[in-house]
Amino acid sequence: MFTAAGAALGSRLSRRTGARLLALLPLAGVWALAAVRLLPLASPAPVGLETPLPWAAAALAAALLPLNLALGALFPALSGEDAAEAGGCYRLEALGAVSAGAAFTFLLAGKASGVSAAFWASAAMAAAASALLRRTAAGESRASLALALSLAFASALSPARRLDDLWWSCRQGGSRRLATIETPYQRLDLGLFQGQRTVYSNGAPAFALDDAEEASSGYRLADLYLSLHPGPGRVLVIGEGEPGLPRRITEYSPRRAVYFLEDEALLGLVARPKPPFEVVAGLDRRWLERSSDSFDLIILDLPPPSSVAGNRFFTEQAFSMARRRLAAGGVFVFRLPSSGEYLAGETARLLSSVHRALERAFGETAILAGDDMVFIAGAVPKPLSLEALAERFSRRAPGRGRKAAFIALNEPFFDAMRQSEQLAALRAADAPANDDSLPAASYLGVRRWADEMGSGGRTLDSLERLLKRLSGHGLSLAAALCLAAALLSWAGRRLGRPQAARHAALGAAMLVSGFAGMAGELALIYAYQSRSGQLYRAVGALFAAYMLGLAAGAWLGARTGLKARGLLGLRAAMIASCGLSAFVCGADSGPAIGAGIFVCALVLGAEFPAALEVYGEGGAGALYAADTMGAALAAFLCGTLLLPLAGARPLLAGMACLHAAAFAALAAALMHRLNSGCD
C-alpha cells in the first residue's frame, strides 16, 4: 500500500529529487531493519507474551513506511514520461527482485542471519546508487559512496547480533539464551528460565523441553497414544521437533519408528531421537503417498493449522494418505487445542472442519475432550474407556501405582458428558470439511487467533458474511460488472472527457492486473505447497518464475510496440491464462506449476509498456501505483479469506470475470481511438 502511495506521489518529483531519494534509500532500509526489531519492544504486552496485533501492525507500518514510500516514488521519478524508459525500469525492477530473491533463497538462507544479510544489502545498494548517479548527479554519487562505506563498516560490527541481544533481553526478561540457529524455514532460539528450557520459533515459544510430568506434554501423551493400539511395533510420528514424544516411544522398544519433521536443523537444539527412530526431513506430504511402509500407529504432532502451508496435514486428502499407510488394525491419532468446558465460536468451527475431514477419510472416528481435543481414527478401541486403556498400559509398563497414575493423568479426557456435548458442538458448527481445494481450517485458525488477540475478528466476520451472500450470484455479478465498466467508460467519452475515461479505464485495468496476478500466483503456490510441503527453495523458485515472467513480458511488450488493440488482445489472453492456472492447479508437478506461473506473468508483464503508450503523460506513476495497489489488496484478501473459503478454482474464475470487466471498460474507452486508426 505504501509503495502504491509513493508511486502516485513520485510522478510530481523531478529527476534530481529522484536521484536524492535513490541516495537516501539505503538509510530507509536500515531504519526498517532496526525499527522492526525495536518498535515492538514498546508494546504494552507483558514480557514473554505475544505482541498484540494492532501494536505489531502499527510497528511494522512505521518501520516500512519510509522504505516503501521511497521505493514507490523512485519508479516514476527516475523513469520519467518516456514509455520505453518506464517499461525498461519495470523490467529491471522484476529482474532485480529475481536476483535478490535467488541470492537469499539459494545462497544465504540458513547460512547467514537475515538481518545481517539485509545490512550488507543496504551497503551494496548504496554502492550501486553511487555508480548509477556518477554521471548525472555527482554530489549524490559521492554521498552514496560515503554511505556505502559507513554501512559496510557498521555491518562488520555485527549489528544484527546487537539488535537480537537487545530484543531478547527486553521481550524474554530473565531468560538466558543458550543457542541460536537460523534455517531456511525459521529462526530458532533455546532459552533457559528458572531451570526450564524452551525452544522459540521466530521469537514465539514453540515447546518446552523439561515438562515431562505435565499431562499435556508429549512425553505423557505418548502413553495415551500407545495405549490405543494393542501392540504398536511400527510407529510413525509426523512432528515439529518436540523431543518428549519420541523419547517416550523409544522406551517402549518398538520394532521400527520413523520421525517425519520439517526442519532437521531443529535437532541441533534438542536431543536427536534414538534408534530405532529414523529421521525423514522436509515434511513433503507426497512421502506418505509414495511410501510402501505400513504402521500400526501414526501420530500427528503438529501445531493447529493457521496458514495454508500449515494446513496441508489436516485435510481430507492428507488423512486419506495416512489411512493408506496404516496396517490392518492400525490407529491414527492427533490433538488440537480445545476448551475444557464449553466449546463454541471459532474454536468449535476449526475443530469441526478438521473432524469432518477426518470422518470423510476414515469413516469411523472418536474424540477425547479436554483442554486439548484428541482425534482418533482407524481401528478405534472398543470400548474406548479409561479403565481398558489403563489396563493395557499397566501390562506394558508394570510397576507399583503405574495404572493409578495413568488414570489420574488422563481422567479429564474421559468425561462422558463433556464428550457428548463437545461432539454435538462439532456436528452443529457452521464449517465445511477441510480440503486441499477448500482449506477452511487455515482461515478458521486465523479467525481464532484474531479473536484471542482481541482484534480483526469482526472485520473478517463481516467479509466472510459478504462472501457467502455473493457466492451464489457469480454469473450475475460478472455480467453486471462488465456492463457497469463499459457504461462508465462510454459515459466518460460521451460527456466530452475521452482522456479522463481512457486514464480511468487503464488505471482500473492495471488494478485488476495486479490483483488477479497476485491471486493467481498465490493459488498456484498453495496448490504446490498443499501437495509437496513447505519446501523453501522450491517455493522461492516459483516466486522467481513469476518475476521472470513479468520481466520477459515487459521486454516482449516493448519490442512488439503493442498499443490499444494489443491491450485488448492481452486482456483476452489474461482471461485464457486464468483457465490455464485452473488446469495447472490440479497438476502434481512443480515444473508444471512453475511454467503456469511464468506464462500468466508473461501476459501481465507485456501489458505495462502497452498501457504506458496509450496512457500518455503521467502514466508511469499512476499505472505503477494501480498495479501495486491491486497486488497488495490481493495478498491480504486472497491469502486470508478468498483462497481458504472459496478455493483456488472458483477464485481463478472470479479473476477471469474481473479481466472481462476490464476488457469491457477498455473497449468502451478506446473505441474512438481504435475506429480512428490511432492504434
XYZ file of C-alpha atoms in Angstrom:
679
model
C 0.000 0.000 0.000
C 2.780 2.423 0.912
C 4.589 1.617 -2.334
C 1.431 2.467 -4.305
C 1.104 5.770 -2.429
C 4.754 6.563 -3.174
C 4.247 5.833 -6.869
C 1.268 8.191 -7.005
C 3.401 10.952 -5.449
C 6.509 10.186 -7.474
C 5.055 11.481 -10.754
C 5.364 15.011 -9.327
C 9.037 14.688 -8.467
C 11.898 15.817 -10.672
C 14.716 13.511 -11.691
C 17.045 15.454 -9.417
C 14.769 14.725 -6.462
C 14.626 11.108 -7.607
C 18.431 10.972 -7.524
C 18.430 12.244 -3.949
C 15.803 9.671 -2.986
C 17.951 6.934 -4.509
C 20.948 8.128 -2.496
C 18.905 8.061 0.743
C 17.156 4.749 0.052
C 19.728 2.605 1.953
C 19.068 4.662 5.102
C 15.367 3.842 4.806
C 16.348 0.172 4.572
C 18.460 0.403 7.727
C 15.624 2.168 9.547
C 13.228 -0.632 8.560
C 15.649 -3.298 9.822
C 16.190 -1.588 13.164
C 12.608 -0.435 13.701
C 11.018 -3.796 13.001
C 13.043 -5.157 15.942
C 12.911 -2.165 18.282
C 9.386 -0.716 17.921
C 7.559 -3.859 19.183
C 9.592 -3.554 22.398
C 7.385 -0.623 23.380
C 4.356 -2.947 23.308
C 2.144 -2.975 26.427
C 2.117 -6.800 26.347
C 3.711 -8.460 29.396
C 7.233 -9.779 28.966
C 7.332 -13.123 27.164
C 3.842 -12.851 25.665
C 2.936 -12.236 22.052
C 2.759 -8.608 20.904
C -0.908 -7.532 20.352
C -1.911 -7.492 16.688
C -2.745 -3.741 16.424
C 0.544 -2.828 18.069
C 2.532 -5.214 15.879
C 0.792 -3.907 12.731
C 1.456 -0.272 13.715
C 5.120 -1.036 14.444
C 5.534 -2.813 11.109
C 3.837 0.037 9.244
C 6.099 2.621 10.897
C 9.161 0.528 10.054
C 8.273 0.058 6.388
C 6.675 3.429 5.624
C 9.855 5.359 4.643
C 11.312 2.473 2.621
C 8.153 1.638 0.691
C 7.237 5.268 0.023
C 10.730 5.876 -1.356
C 10.642 2.720 -3.490
C 7.275 3.662 -4.954
C 8.278 7.276 -5.642
C 11.556 6.268 -7.295
C 9.889 4.417 -10.152
C 8.105 7.371 -11.846
C 10.718 9.917 -10.703
C 13.595 8.102 -12.414
C 11.755 6.647 -15.412
C 10.238 9.966 -16.471
C 7.418 10.222 -19.008
C 9.044 8.173 -21.754
C 7.137 4.907 -22.148
C 10.209 2.991 -23.306
C 12.248 4.116 -20.288
C 9.411 3.344 -17.879
C 8.967 -0.089 -19.421
C 12.705 -0.674 -19.069
C 12.580 0.302 -15.395
C 9.668 -2.086 -14.854
C 11.681 -4.883 -16.465
C 14.809 -4.116 -14.440
C 12.815 -3.992 -11.205
C 11.483 -7.502 -11.860
C 14.976 -8.785 -12.691
C 16.335 -7.179 -9.520
C 13.678 -8.945 -7.457
C 14.639 -12.261 -9.096
C 18.348 -11.727 -8.436
C 17.961 -10.676 -4.803
C 15.401 -13.375 -4.051
C 17.501 -16.109 -5.662
C 20.665 -14.960 -3.869
C 18.985 -15.087 -0.464
C 16.945 -18.248 -1.109
C 19.669 -20.398 -2.636
C 22.881 -18.932 -1.181
C 22.273 -17.123 2.108
C 19.177 -18.602 3.771
C 20.168 -20.806 6.672
C 23.818 -19.767 6.368
C 23.693 -16.108 7.380
C 21.484 -14.036 9.661
C 18.662 -12.441 7.697
C 19.240 -9.093 9.432
C 22.993 -9.230 8.743
C 22.341 -10.047 5.083
C 19.958 -7.086 4.879
C 22.545 -4.709 6.406
C 25.118 -5.796 3.843
C 22.468 -5.463 1.115
C 21.894 -1.838 2.194
C 25.624 -1.187 1.839
C 25.590 -2.801 -1.628
C 22.534 -0.708 -2.534
C 24.375 2.478 -1.596
C 27.395 1.441 -3.677
C 25.156 0.690 -6.668
C 23.423 4.067 -6.276
C 26.826 5.774 -6.280
C 27.740 4.079 -9.549
C 24.388 4.883 -11.187
C 24.484 8.561 -10.198
C 28.142 9.149 -11.063
C 27.457 10.906 -14.379
C 24.127 12.607 -13.716
C 24.381 13.677 -10.044
C 27.973 13.804 -8.846
C 27.159 15.186 -5.374
C 24.577 12.492 -4.659
C 27.013 9.889 -6.018
C 29.716 10.902 -3.548
C 27.200 10.903 -0.699
C 26.080 7.384 -1.666
C 29.681 6.161 -1.743
C 30.324 7.553 1.744
C 27.112 5.938 2.951
C 28.139 2.598 1.420
C 31.477 2.662 3.243
C 29.798 3.643 6.520
C 27.230 0.862 6.248
C 29.899 -1.707 5.363
C 31.900 -0.678 8.435
C 28.776 -0.802 10.621
C 27.816 -4.217 9.223
C 31.215 -5.586 10.232
C 30.357 -4.715 13.860
C 27.535 -7.327 13.906
C 24.522 -5.011 14.293
C 22.180 -7.985 13.850
C 23.583 -9.701 16.940
C 23.366 -6.498 18.969
C 19.742 -5.930 17.920
C 18.900 -9.540 18.724
C 20.517 -9.321 22.165
C 18.579 -6.136 22.949
C 15.305 -7.649 21.723
C 15.850 -10.832 23.748
C 16.693 -9.015 26.955
C 13.544 -6.860 26.662
C 10.993 -9.449 25.490
C 12.302 -12.537 27.296
C 13.315 -10.867 30.535
C 15.172 -13.167 32.931
C 15.626 -15.882 30.296
C 19.161 -16.772 29.251
C 19.650 -17.566 25.575
C 21.653 -20.774 25.222
C 21.793 -21.187 21.445
C 20.505 -19.717 18.182
C 20.123 -21.342 14.760
C 18.887 -19.706 11.551
C 17.447 -22.103 8.965
C 15.695 -21.511 5.640
C 12.387 -22.117 7.445
C 12.732 -20.262 10.720
C 14.973 -18.702 13.336
C 15.327 -20.945 16.413
C 16.394 -19.929 19.930
C 16.891 -22.074 23.020
C 16.226 -20.183 26.259
C 16.620 -21.107 29.927
C 14.371 -19.618 32.625
C 14.185 -20.960 36.199
C 15.527 -24.337 35.129
C 13.021 -24.644 32.262
C 14.411 -24.849 28.724
C 12.140 -23.537 25.957
C 12.551 -23.585 22.184
C 11.414 -20.403 20.415
C 10.500 -20.291 16.729
C 10.808 -16.772 15.246
C 10.582 -15.303 18.746
C 7.434 -17.186 19.832
C 7.556 -20.131 22.282
C 7.260 -23.424 20.364
C 7.629 -26.044 23.113
C 9.350 -26.722 26.433
C 11.965 -29.430 26.877
C 11.658 -30.182 30.585
C 7.925 -30.632 31.214
C 7.767 -34.443 31.103
C 5.432 -34.571 34.097
C 2.835 -32.226 32.569
C -0.342 -34.001 31.416
C -0.211 -32.248 28.026
C 3.478 -32.911 27.416
C 4.495 -35.107 24.524
C 6.190 -37.461 26.958
C 2.978 -38.180 28.877
C 0.670 -38.122 25.851
C 2.807 -40.892 24.327
C 1.441 -43.254 26.998
C -2.133 -42.434 25.981
C -1.412 -42.691 22.259
C 0.448 -46.025 22.513
C -2.332 -47.499 24.641
C -4.778 -47.023 21.764
C -3.175 -49.987 19.932
C -2.732 -53.489 21.401
C 0.840 -53.841 20.106
C 2.325 -50.825 18.250
C 5.522 -52.330 16.838
C 5.759 -49.847 13.942
C 5.227 -46.168 14.767
C 5.267 -43.048 12.567
C 5.451 -39.593 14.180
C 4.783 -36.533 11.990
C 6.007 -33.701 14.204
C 7.641 -30.308 14.619
C 10.558 -31.453 16.772
C 9.180 -31.681 20.329
C 11.505 -34.356 21.804
C 9.410 -35.792 24.642
C 7.081 -37.811 22.418
C 9.754 -39.778 20.500
C 11.806 -40.199 23.710
C 8.900 -41.894 25.471
C 8.064 -44.023 22.420
C 11.680 -45.266 22.381
C 11.244 -46.514 25.957
C 8.543 -48.886 24.684
C 11.107 -50.520 22.307
C 9.105 -50.563 19.053
C 10.499 -52.665 16.214
C 10.570 -49.649 13.893
C 9.925 -45.936 14.324
C 10.067 -43.036 11.862
C 10.181 -39.341 12.807
C 8.936 -37.189 9.928
C 9.663 -33.487 10.560
C 10.045 -30.277 8.594
C 13.297 -28.736 9.774
C 16.054 -31.201 10.666
C 18.214 -28.304 11.913
C 15.940 -28.199 14.971
C 17.604 -31.406 16.142
C 20.723 -29.290 16.724
C 18.912 -27.743 19.721
C 17.133 -30.812 21.092
C 18.155 -34.429 21.538
C 18.036 -36.388 18.297
C 15.630 -39.361 18.545
C 17.495 -42.522 19.467
C 17.318 -45.794 17.498
C 15.124 -47.419 16.349
C 13.919 -43.956 15.228
C 14.971 -42.875 11.767
C 14.507 -39.239 10.703
C 12.854 -38.130 7.453
C 13.130 -34.346 6.953
C 11.187 -31.913 4.785
C 7.523 -32.723 5.516
C 6.894 -33.396 1.834
C 3.403 -34.837 2.073
C 3.974 -36.923 -1.049
C 6.206 -39.185 1.076
C 3.036 -40.592 2.648
C 1.641 -41.303 -0.807
C 4.783 -42.830 -2.300
C 5.994 -44.846 0.669
C 5.222 -48.558 0.728
C 5.683 -48.774 4.523
C 2.793 -49.532 6.850
C 2.489 -48.591 10.511
C 0.488 -49.750 13.499
C 0.282 -46.243 14.939
C 0.577 -42.859 13.190
C 0.801 -39.800 15.445
C 0.316 -36.312 14.004
C 2.126 -33.938 16.387
C 1.878 -30.588 14.577
C 0.568 -27.165 15.661
C -3.007 -26.261 14.658
C -3.450 -25.010 11.083
C -3.185 -21.221 10.867
C -1.822 -20.884 7.323
C -2.422 -22.651 4.023
C 1.029 -24.247 4.316
C 0.438 -25.457 7.872
C -2.985 -26.738 6.838
C -1.722 -29.419 4.456
C -1.619 -32.268 7.002
C -5.172 -31.602 8.288
C -7.146 -32.014 5.051
C -9.261 -34.921 3.871
C -6.591 -35.810 1.296
C -3.807 -35.881 3.917
C -5.931 -38.047 6.221
C -6.619 -40.422 3.321
C -2.877 -40.751 2.705
C -2.359 -41.553 6.397
C -5.137 -44.176 6.255
C -3.357 -45.934 3.372
C -0.171 -46.130 5.459
C -1.940 -47.862 8.355
C -1.531 -51.606 8.768
C -4.569 -53.737 9.499
C -5.887 -52.693 12.908
C -3.775 -49.506 12.817
C -4.674 -46.283 14.639
C -4.247 -42.638 13.586
C -4.251 -40.023 16.357
C -3.594 -36.320 16.883
C -4.641 -33.499 19.187
C -5.594 -29.838 18.731
C -6.104 -27.088 21.334
C -9.710 -27.002 22.527
C -11.723 -25.889 25.536
C -12.038 -27.888 28.716
C -15.622 -26.757 29.222
C -17.926 -25.067 26.696
C -16.947 -25.481 23.031
C -18.144 -22.638 20.787
C -17.086 -19.848 18.433
C -14.125 -20.133 16.127
C -12.578 -22.956 18.173
C -15.662 -25.100 17.531
C -15.663 -24.228 13.820
C -11.969 -25.044 13.417
C -12.237 -28.388 15.203
C -15.443 -29.194 13.318
C -13.805 -28.550 9.933
C -10.934 -30.900 10.771
C -13.282 -33.502 12.306
C -15.477 -33.592 9.196
C -12.420 -34.103 7.005
C -11.283 -36.944 9.275
C -14.705 -38.605 9.098
C -14.736 -38.390 5.306
C -11.318 -40.049 5.090
C -11.763 -42.764 7.752
C -15.458 -43.185 8.384
C -15.092 -44.400 11.970
C -13.649 -41.822 14.372
C -13.728 -40.909 18.060
C -12.749 -37.925 20.190
C -11.441 -37.407 23.726
C -12.405 -33.991 25.073
C -10.262 -31.996 27.475
C -8.246 -28.777 27.301
C -6.943 -30.414 24.121
C -9.187 -32.479 21.863
C -7.723 -35.849 20.852
C -8.939 -37.208 17.490
C -8.758 -40.969 16.927
C -9.397 -42.777 13.618
C -8.829 -46.181 12.100
C -9.289 -49.182 14.392
C -10.773 -47.219 17.291
C -10.519 -49.303 20.523
C -13.797 -50.830 21.724
C -14.620 -49.969 24.359
C -12.786 -46.628 24.357
C -12.690 -46.479 28.144
C -10.104 -45.159 30.553
C -10.100 -48.421 32.510
C -9.394 -50.542 29.404
C -6.556 -48.288 28.235
C -5.078 -48.128 31.751
C -5.096 -51.914 31.939
C -3.298 -52.121 28.590
C -0.778 -49.518 29.762
C -0.085 -51.329 33.049
C 0.706 -54.583 31.216
C 3.359 -52.818 29.123
C 4.780 -50.622 31.869
C 4.489 -52.726 35.046
C 5.236 -51.132 38.339
C 3.510 -50.218 41.532
C 0.978 -47.460 41.092
C 1.512 -47.059 37.322
C -2.102 -47.852 36.439
C -3.456 -45.425 39.039
C -1.101 -42.691 37.792
C -2.258 -43.239 34.199
C -5.903 -42.948 35.273
C -5.285 -39.784 37.306
C -3.386 -38.147 34.467
C -5.877 -38.924 31.675
C -9.180 -38.868 33.542
C -10.137 -35.369 32.242
C -10.246 -36.784 28.686
C -12.931 -39.361 29.603
C -15.743 -37.214 30.992
C -18.757 -38.771 29.202
C -20.981 -35.687 29.461
C -18.252 -33.372 28.153
C -17.535 -35.744 25.257
C -21.216 -35.882 24.300
C -21.642 -32.099 24.492
C -18.498 -31.344 22.517
C -19.282 -33.941 19.850
C -22.701 -32.298 19.444
C -20.963 -28.904 19.148
C -18.731 -30.283 16.381
C -21.787 -31.563 14.495
C -23.646 -28.262 14.861
C -20.794 -25.884 13.948
C -21.042 -23.989 10.649
C -17.829 -25.168 8.981
C -17.063 -27.116 5.791
C -14.816 -30.178 5.788
C -11.182 -29.125 5.493
C -9.991 -29.943 1.967
C -6.976 -29.282 -0.256
C -9.179 -27.293 -2.634
C -11.015 -25.510 0.216
C -8.555 -25.042 3.120
C -11.164 -23.687 5.513
C -9.272 -24.674 8.673
C -6.420 -22.300 7.833
C -8.867 -19.369 7.748
C -10.602 -20.541 10.924
C -7.213 -20.795 12.624
C -6.552 -17.152 11.742
C -10.041 -16.221 12.975
C -9.436 -17.909 16.326
C -6.048 -16.203 16.662
C -7.595 -12.806 15.825
C -10.301 -13.332 18.440
C -7.728 -14.328 21.067
C -5.656 -11.232 20.235
C -8.790 -9.075 20.571
C -8.689 -7.516 17.093
C -9.528 -8.243 13.480
C -12.226 -10.837 14.170
C -15.174 -8.542 13.410
C -13.654 -7.383 10.131
C -13.049 -10.945 8.985
C -16.555 -11.939 10.092
C -18.101 -9.149 8.001
C -16.034 -10.095 4.961
C -16.990 -13.761 5.386
C -20.709 -12.951 5.510
C -20.388 -10.758 2.414
C -18.590 -13.536 0.545
C -21.343 -16.024 1.418
C -24.032 -13.647 0.135
C -22.232 -13.130 -3.161
C -21.177 -16.755 -3.715
C -24.481 -17.827 -5.291
C -24.638 -14.990 -7.807
C -21.332 -15.351 -9.661
C -22.593 -15.106 -13.256
C -24.997 -12.269 -12.484
C -22.265 -10.295 -10.748
C -19.850 -10.870 -13.632
C -22.363 -9.653 -16.205
C -23.285 -6.621 -14.083
C -19.617 -5.760 -13.554
C -18.821 -5.911 -17.268
C -21.872 -3.812 -18.151
C -21.130 -1.205 -15.478
C -17.480 -0.907 -16.547
C -18.429 -0.453 -20.194
C -21.153 2.094 -19.399
C -18.851 4.182 -17.203
C -16.173 4.340 -19.870
C -18.729 5.108 -22.592
C -20.340 7.837 -20.462
C -16.989 9.498 -19.846
C -16.268 9.561 -23.567
C -19.746 10.867 -24.469
C -19.506 13.649 -21.889
C -16.543 15.087 -23.741
C -13.845 13.712 -21.469
C -12.320 10.901 -23.536
C -8.866 11.309 -21.994
C -10.237 11.033 -18.439
C -12.251 7.972 -19.451
C -9.155 6.415 -21.043
C -6.997 7.107 -17.998
C -9.638 5.722 -15.622
C -10.081 2.564 -17.718
C -6.329 1.986 -17.927
C -5.885 2.552 -14.194
C -8.719 0.146 -13.397
C -7.250 -2.413 -15.806
C -3.852 -2.243 -14.100
C -5.515 -2.516 -10.679
C -7.257 -5.683 -11.898
C -3.986 -6.999 -13.354
C -2.139 -6.516 -10.077
C -4.964 -8.107 -8.092
C -5.502 -11.048 -10.449
C -1.775 -11.641 -10.906
C -1.159 -11.903 -7.172
C -4.303 -14.022 -6.686
C -3.230 -16.455 -9.409
C 0.301 -16.674 -8.030
C -0.996 -17.415 -4.523
C -3.445 -20.032 -5.818
C -0.752 -21.913 -7.753
C 1.838 -21.724 -4.979
C -0.708 -23.051 -2.492
C -1.573 -25.888 -4.894
C 2.116 -26.817 -4.878
C 2.551 -26.447 -1.114
C -0.531 -28.491 -0.264
C 0.832 -31.462 -2.187
C 4.570 -31.117 -1.676
C 5.146 -29.329 1.600
C 6.658 -26.036 2.684
C 9.770 -26.554 0.597
C 11.675 -23.301 0.970
C 13.834 -23.335 -2.141
C 11.110 -24.744 -4.370
C 8.664 -22.017 -3.308
C 11.418 -19.429 -3.838
C 11.859 -20.774 -7.366
C 8.121 -20.337 -8.024
C 8.299 -16.690 -6.917
C 11.317 -16.259 -9.203
C 9.327 -17.756 -12.097
C 6.643 -15.101 -11.573
C 9.108 -12.202 -11.550
C 10.974 -13.597 -14.568
C 7.657 -13.827 -16.402
C 6.943 -10.152 -15.639
C 10.399 -9.143 -16.899
C 10.121 -11.221 -20.078
C 6.611 -9.924 -20.710
C 7.709 -6.291 -20.306
C 10.545 -6.902 -22.781
C 8.196 -8.501 -25.307
C 5.616 -5.756 -24.872
C 8.223 -3.072 -25.577
C 9.696 -4.963 -28.555
C 6.363 -5.561 -30.257
C 5.110 -1.997 -29.752
C 1.632 -3.016 -28.558
C -0.894 -0.205 -28.197
C -4.697 -0.012 -27.894
C -5.611 -3.046 -29.978
C -2.795 -5.019 -28.367
C -4.133 -4.118 -24.910
C -7.475 -5.728 -25.714
C -5.715 -8.810 -27.062
C -3.634 -9.069 -23.897
C -6.750 -8.778 -21.747
C -8.313 -11.679 -23.661
C -5.074 -13.635 -23.100
C -5.352 -12.908 -19.370
C -8.816 -14.461 -19.310
C -7.347 -17.533 -21.000
C -4.446 -17.578 -18.524
C -6.968 -17.933 -15.663
C -8.197 -21.109 -17.343
C -4.610 -22.315 -17.696
C -3.993 -21.655 -13.997
C -7.159 -23.545 -13.023
C -5.955 -26.526 -15.084
C -2.399 -26.413 -13.672
C -3.779 -26.276 -10.098
C -4.508 -29.972 -10.378
C -1.009 -30.901 -11.573
C 1.181 -32.867 -9.184
C 4.339 -31.342 -10.645
C 6.443 -28.411 -9.507
C 7.777 -27.668 -13.030
C 4.224 -27.652 -14.462
C 3.037 -25.198 -11.789
C 6.163 -23.066 -12.322
C 5.513 -22.994 -16.081
C 1.900 -21.956 -15.448
C 3.037 -19.121 -13.170
C 5.606 -17.967 -15.762
C 3.091 -17.892 -18.636
C 0.498 -15.951 -16.619
C 3.140 -13.422 -15.507
C 4.389 -13.123 -19.101
C 0.994 -11.831 -20.245
C 0.707 -9.477 -17.265
C 4.197 -8.065 -17.843
C 3.513 -7.324 -21.515
C 0.593 -5.084 -20.552
C 2.593 -2.427 -18.696
C 4.585 -0.907 -21.618
C 1.497 -1.081 -23.867
C -0.643 0.706 -21.283
C 2.041 3.394 -20.885
C 1.980 4.098 -24.632
C -1.788 4.568 -24.613
C -1.985 6.488 -21.316
C 0.361 9.321 -22.265
C 1.876 11.835 -19.847
C 1.919 10.876 -16.162
C 1.247 7.218 -16.859
C 4.292 5.693 -15.145
C 3.332 6.714 -11.609
C -0.424 6.216 -11.989
C -0.248 2.780 -13.605
C 2.523 1.536 -11.323
C 0.520 2.694 -8.274
C -2.624 0.923 -9.521
C -0.709 -2.288 -10.242
C 0.929 -2.287 -6.793
C -2.316 -1.440 -5.006
C -4.091 -4.345 -6.693
C -1.332 -6.766 -5.678
C -1.419 -5.538 -2.054
C -5.200 -5.973 -1.823
C -4.984 -9.478 -3.280
C -2.202 -10.515 -0.896
C -4.466 -9.714 2.068
C -7.902 -10.716 0.773
C -6.926 -13.838 -1.151
C -4.352 -15.181 1.289
C -6.558 -14.617 4.338
C -10.130 -15.048 3.098
C -10.868 -15.831 -0.546
C -8.497 -18.740 -1.112
C -9.420 -20.649 2.099
C -13.185 -20.050 1.801
C -13.763 -20.106 -1.960
C -10.975 -22.397 -3.165
C -8.417 -21.975 -5.924
C -10.551 -22.706 -8.983
C -13.548 -20.518 -8.009
C -11.076 -17.762 -7.136
C -9.486 -18.013 -10.597
C -12.948 -17.969 -12.197
C -13.600 -14.724 -10.321
C -10.330 -13.296 -11.655
C -11.441 -14.170 -15.205
C -14.635 -12.178 -14.574
C -12.584 -9.189 -13.381
C -10.481 -9.393 -16.544
C -13.682 -9.487 -18.623
C -14.928 -6.322 -16.898
C -11.580 -4.625 -17.555
C -11.832 -5.700 -21.219
C -15.300 -4.116 -21.468
C -14.098 -0.879 -19.870
C -11.040 -0.663 -22.133
C -13.047 -1.457 -25.258
C -15.555 1.305 -24.478
C -12.876 3.853 -23.538
C -10.625 3.121 -26.531
C -13.373 2.717 -29.153
C -12.797 6.127 -30.709
C -9.036 5.567 -30.801
C -9.497 2.197 -32.489
C -12.017 3.492 -35.043
C -9.830 6.460 -35.956
C -6.809 4.242 -36.612
C -4.696 5.768 -33.827
C -3.561 2.344 -32.632
